Amino acid sequence: MKLLYKVIIGFCLINSITLWAGKREVMEVINRYTLAGKINGAVLVGNRDEVLCDTVVGWSDKEQKILNTNQTLFYGASITKTFTAVSVAQLVSQGQLTYTDKIKTYLPELGAYADNLTIHQLLTHTSGLPDYEVEMPVSDDVDTAIILQWLERENRLNFTPGSQHKYCNTGYILLAKIIERISGVSYEQYLTQHIFSKSGMQTTKLYTDKHQKGKEVAVGYDKNGNVDDFTLISYGDTGLLMTASDLYRYAKSLSKEEVLPYNQRELMYTSVKLTSGKEANYGYGWRVVTKHNHKIVYHKGGLNGLKSILWRDLEDGTVIVILTNYGDVLPTDALVEELYLAAQK
């Protein structure tokens, strides 16, 4: 049984909510958040091989009166890091690099600051590299080339590699460059050939030019409904435009051996240990936590008015995908927790 209906609430509109029999509890959570004006975007909840809910809510472009649909592309921001990490793990499994390799083996043009940095340290945010999103002067036209030029001018680290875990977008840009050097193709071509096609992802693509913002791409808004769209053009750390269904396919492929062998996934989902012996809740491209006595891996994304999360329970196969273009109004963690509990009923 499926129920389709529409409701208009303020700026938020439920376009086509699909309710699967037996999982009304999941839809009750979504409806409550929507009525409170906290959801505008796409929500997908799956458990093992069953999709419990695949919902789109509200406006993709409020000014042009374009509604979100299941084909609307949302800026996934840092969820892109999981794709970069999976790509690196693929190259490791093929024997083309190791996690302990020095990054200057592949990027010899980098300055002295990078002499002893390893692939492992970039993946786990333990490199000490300055984070461009925090430390680089603000500009409306930032891209990967500008970021790398800034990094070379800085020519420094913020701490001894391995001693701290500090989230760093810059390291994932370098990882994307390493993927390109080893594979001989662009980052987007690599993802298309080795992840998108193997996972059955149909519409996901890399944002590389401001002219890509067509009608199929959701516009970002702030909590007051004013345009708060993204302009950043970098990749590896961010950059992917995606749908909820594509992210679900990706998550499902990672639960099998379609993309990676099991032994590589175990490494990816192992929390990094610092030189002090302390563990951080981050593996290779995924945050790693224990919740409800289950091992959970997830990654959030956020830039301007866009917010996203890909959340996976490795024990029972629950997958939660949330993509929103009214990011400032959504309490992501609370919604994920309620959706997870509802999916178990």
XYZ file of C-alpha atoms in Angstrom:
345
model
C 0.000 0.000 0.000
C 1.219 3.504 -0.823
C -0.347 6.823 0.120
C 0.370 9.974 -1.884
C -0.728 13.410 -0.747
C 0.229 17.086 -0.581
C 0.268 19.573 2.281
C 1.371 23.236 2.241
C 2.792 24.675 5.469
C 4.452 28.103 5.269
C 7.355 27.864 2.851
C 7.424 24.086 3.247
C 5.430 21.776 0.998
C 5.158 18.003 1.159
C 5.240 17.106 -2.531
C 4.795 13.367 -2.624
C 5.188 11.348 0.519
C 5.355 7.616 -0.007
C 4.156 5.597 2.990
C 4.921 1.897 3.018
C 2.528 -0.369 4.872
C 3.802 -1.355 8.301
C 6.134 1.623 8.652
C 3.708 4.367 9.481
C 5.908 5.161 12.494
C 8.665 6.465 10.223
C 6.259 8.720 8.345
C 4.798 10.012 11.590
C 8.264 11.287 12.541
C 8.732 12.976 9.162
C 5.261 14.511 9.240
C 5.845 15.936 12.718
C 9.133 17.568 11.689
C 7.560 18.874 8.486
C 4.593 20.390 10.316
C 7.104 22.144 12.565
C 8.794 23.610 9.454
C 12.054 21.745 10.045
C 12.314 19.588 6.908
C 12.702 20.776 3.325
C 14.472 18.226 1.157
C 14.759 14.448 0.821
C 14.601 11.704 3.462
C 15.173 8.012 2.790
C 15.122 5.249 5.405
C 15.993 1.656 4.587
C 16.483 -1.518 6.577
C 18.447 -4.354 4.977
C 16.784 -4.750 1.559
C 13.556 -2.878 2.343
C 13.001 0.839 1.696
C 10.811 2.049 4.550
C 10.432 5.607 3.329
C 11.585 7.633 0.308
C 10.213 11.132 0.749
C 10.713 14.575 -0.787
C 9.453 17.731 0.894
C 9.189 21.367 -0.139
C 10.890 23.674 -2.585
C 14.025 23.058 -4.623
C 13.921 26.663 -5.823
C 11.404 28.812 -3.966
C 11.789 31.852 -6.256
C 11.158 29.815 -9.409
C 8.440 27.711 -7.711
C 10.306 24.471 -8.462
C 9.462 21.606 -6.118
C 11.877 19.018 -4.794
C 11.494 15.623 -6.474
C 13.252 12.283 -6.179
C 15.524 13.473 -8.995
C 16.527 16.768 -7.360
C 20.286 16.978 -6.837
C 21.463 18.219 -3.445
C 24.953 19.396 -2.619
C 26.261 16.583 -0.432
C 29.276 18.557 0.842
C 31.500 16.446 3.117
C 29.699 13.178 2.396
C 32.049 13.347 -0.603
C 34.896 12.409 1.781
C 33.506 8.884 2.078
C 33.837 8.473 -1.700
C 37.419 9.720 -1.582
C 38.242 7.279 1.207
C 36.610 4.375 -0.636
C 38.615 5.264 -3.751
C 41.869 5.209 -1.772
C 40.912 1.860 -0.224
C 40.278 0.459 -3.703
C 43.767 1.514 -4.799
C 45.228 -0.085 -1.660
C 43.368 -3.346 -2.362
C 44.828 -3.283 -5.889
C 48.351 -2.834 -4.532
C 48.805 0.601 -6.075
C 49.568 2.340 -2.753
C 49.601 1.693 0.998
C 48.163 3.697 3.869
C 51.645 4.285 5.267
C 52.978 5.772 2.017
C 54.373 9.293 2.205
C 52.128 11.598 0.183
C 55.102 13.234 -1.543
C 55.665 9.918 -3.318
C 52.682 10.940 -5.440
C 52.748 14.728 -5.024
C 56.493 15.573 -5.082
C 55.773 19.232 -5.839
C 54.463 19.843 -2.303
C 56.558 21.948 0.068
C 58.687 20.821 3.008
C 55.633 20.787 5.314
C 54.498 17.573 3.603
C 57.779 15.666 3.832
C 56.598 13.131 6.414
C 52.840 13.161 5.918
C 51.173 9.841 5.115
C 47.987 8.711 3.370
C 46.739 7.432 6.735
C 47.114 10.853 8.328
C 45.199 12.619 5.554
C 42.358 10.090 5.753
C 42.018 10.333 9.541
C 42.423 14.119 9.906
C 45.599 13.662 11.939
C 47.997 15.361 9.490
C 48.221 18.784 11.146
C 47.536 20.513 7.835
C 45.749 23.877 8.105
C 42.065 23.621 7.158
C 41.358 26.038 4.333
C 37.690 26.386 5.315
C 38.769 27.726 8.703
C 42.051 29.504 8.005
C 42.057 30.703 4.397
C 40.830 34.253 3.682
C 37.192 34.243 2.585
C 36.494 34.594 -1.144
C 33.465 34.022 -3.375
C 35.475 32.266 -6.087
C 37.416 29.574 -4.273
C 38.397 26.431 -6.152
C 40.868 23.577 -5.731
C 43.708 25.399 -7.524
C 43.366 28.474 -5.301
C 43.307 26.286 -2.182
C 46.486 24.443 -3.185
C 48.246 27.728 -3.929
C 47.278 28.971 -0.470
C 48.541 25.758 1.129
C 51.939 26.115 -0.538
C 52.238 29.710 0.641
C 51.419 28.638 4.206
C 54.007 25.815 4.062
C 53.299 24.735 7.659
C 51.538 22.295 9.952
C 49.418 23.138 12.992
C 50.610 20.181 15.074
C 52.857 17.125 14.938
C 51.232 14.566 12.612
C 49.457 11.798 14.488
C 49.303 13.663 17.789
C 45.838 15.189 17.311
C 42.629 14.590 15.411
C 41.419 17.865 13.911
C 38.961 17.884 11.034
C 40.725 19.104 7.903
C 39.167 19.535 4.465
C 42.547 20.332 2.913
C 43.831 16.780 3.352
C 40.997 15.333 1.283
C 41.780 17.673 -1.597
C 45.304 16.235 -1.606
C 43.867 12.698 -1.524
C 41.772 13.466 -4.611
C 44.924 14.662 -6.385
C 46.707 11.431 -5.413
C 43.804 9.381 -6.810
C 44.165 11.279 -10.085
C 47.946 10.786 -10.228
C 47.732 7.035 -9.662
C 44.676 6.313 -11.837
C 45.552 8.647 -14.696
C 41.964 9.942 -14.918
C 40.091 12.828 -13.322
C 38.577 12.421 -9.863
C 35.060 12.445 -11.317
C 35.975 9.872 -13.980
C 37.456 7.620 -11.315
C 34.330 7.801 -9.147
C 32.098 7.168 -12.163
C 34.034 4.089 -13.262
C 34.816 2.525 -9.906
C 32.012 3.567 -7.526
C 28.985 5.081 -9.283
C 28.691 2.355 -11.935
C 29.379 -0.498 -9.489
C 26.829 0.839 -6.997
C 24.116 1.524 -9.543
C 24.194 5.266 -8.840
C 22.355 6.960 -11.674
C 22.505 10.744 -11.321
C 25.302 11.730 -8.921
C 27.917 14.044 -10.410
C 30.731 16.345 -9.379
C 30.118 20.081 -9.173
C 32.969 21.695 -11.111
C 31.460 24.837 -12.617
C 28.898 27.399 -11.448
C 27.037 26.930 -14.728
C 26.053 23.418 -13.573
C 23.395 24.897 -11.309
C 20.438 24.054 -13.485
C 16.838 23.500 -12.448
C 17.667 20.013 -11.163
C 19.993 21.366 -8.430
C 18.436 22.492 -5.140
C 19.079 26.102 -4.070
C 20.290 26.621 -0.495
C 18.305 28.784 1.966
C 18.899 30.028 5.500
C 16.489 29.602 8.418
C 14.572 32.713 7.347
C 14.010 31.410 3.829
C 16.571 33.723 2.224
C 18.890 32.392 -0.479
C 22.098 31.036 1.073
C 23.578 29.027 -1.780
C 27.071 27.569 -2.178
C 29.837 28.923 -4.452
C 32.803 26.735 -3.448
C 34.306 24.682 -6.282
C 36.655 22.115 -4.762
C 36.636 18.341 -4.855
C 37.738 15.376 -2.801
C 36.643 17.039 0.417
C 33.305 18.125 -1.033
C 31.707 18.690 -4.435
C 29.249 15.872 -5.147
C 25.674 16.603 -6.224
C 23.476 13.667 -5.287
C 20.027 12.207 -4.720
C 18.868 10.265 -1.672
C 18.244 7.123 -3.734
C 21.775 7.229 -5.150
C 23.241 7.520 -1.658
C 21.141 4.561 -0.571
C 22.447 2.480 -3.486
C 25.979 3.478 -2.518
C 25.414 2.469 1.107
C 23.962 -0.890 0.068
C 26.912 -1.594 -2.238
C 29.298 -1.052 0.672
C 27.500 -3.733 2.691
C 28.497 -6.263 0.019
C 31.713 -6.670 -1.966
C 30.531 -4.731 -5.012
C 32.880 -1.820 -4.307
C 35.350 -3.001 -1.648
C 36.523 -6.310 -0.176
C 35.506 -6.930 3.429
C 39.005 -6.550 4.856
C 39.317 -3.007 3.500
C 35.963 -2.039 4.976
C 37.055 -3.210 8.418
C 40.083 -0.912 8.247
C 37.879 1.938 7.070
C 35.552 1.557 10.057
C 38.316 1.370 12.689
C 38.751 4.467 14.872
C 42.156 6.118 14.556
C 44.537 5.869 17.512
C 46.659 8.937 18.265
C 50.274 8.807 19.401
C 49.027 9.394 22.964
C 47.044 6.157 22.770
C 43.718 7.992 22.756
C 41.173 7.068 20.075
C 39.195 9.519 17.955
C 35.783 8.536 16.566
C 36.956 8.711 12.946
C 38.265 6.000 10.645
C 39.030 6.320 6.948
C 36.421 8.815 5.733
C 33.719 7.801 8.242
C 32.863 8.770 11.787
C 32.676 5.626 13.916
C 30.506 5.405 17.041
C 28.616 2.841 19.123
C 24.922 3.505 19.638
C 22.200 1.187 20.910
C 24.996 -1.401 21.252
C 25.511 -1.317 17.492
C 28.458 -0.065 15.458
C 27.424 3.023 13.505
C 29.331 4.759 10.712
C 28.199 8.051 9.252
C 29.259 11.310 7.693
C 27.618 14.703 7.704
C 27.909 17.463 5.146
C 27.136 21.141 5.333
C 27.821 24.294 3.358
C 25.802 27.509 3.402
C 22.119 26.501 3.388
C 22.776 22.875 2.470
C 23.018 20.062 5.036
C 23.247 16.297 4.641
C 23.932 13.022 6.420
C 24.532 9.419 5.383
C 24.046 7.201 8.466
C 24.532 3.418 8.562
C 24.032 0.782 11.259
C 26.550 -1.935 10.408
C 24.787 -4.474 12.643
C 21.185 -4.406 11.401
C 21.601 -2.731 8.003
C 19.561 0.399 8.742
C 20.437 3.273 6.392
C 19.260 6.862 6.874
C 19.814 9.530 4.224
C 18.851 13.162 4.754
C 19.482 15.917 2.198
C 18.111 19.378 2.897
C 18.422 22.816 1.321
C 17.022 24.573 4.429
C 19.856 23.278 6.582
C 19.794 25.823 9.404
C 16.340 24.727 10.609
C 16.994 20.980 10.765
C 18.207 19.327 14.016
C 19.878 16.473 12.134
C 20.987 14.311 15.058
C 17.573 14.388 16.725
C 15.810 13.471 13.477
C 18.204 10.595 12.773
C 17.662 9.192 16.266
C 13.882 9.328 15.942
C 13.917 7.799 12.459
C 16.173 4.989 13.648
C 13.919 4.136 16.596
C 10.819 4.299 14.387
C 12.427 1.946 11.856
C 12.928 -0.682 14.558
C 9.236 -0.873 15.494
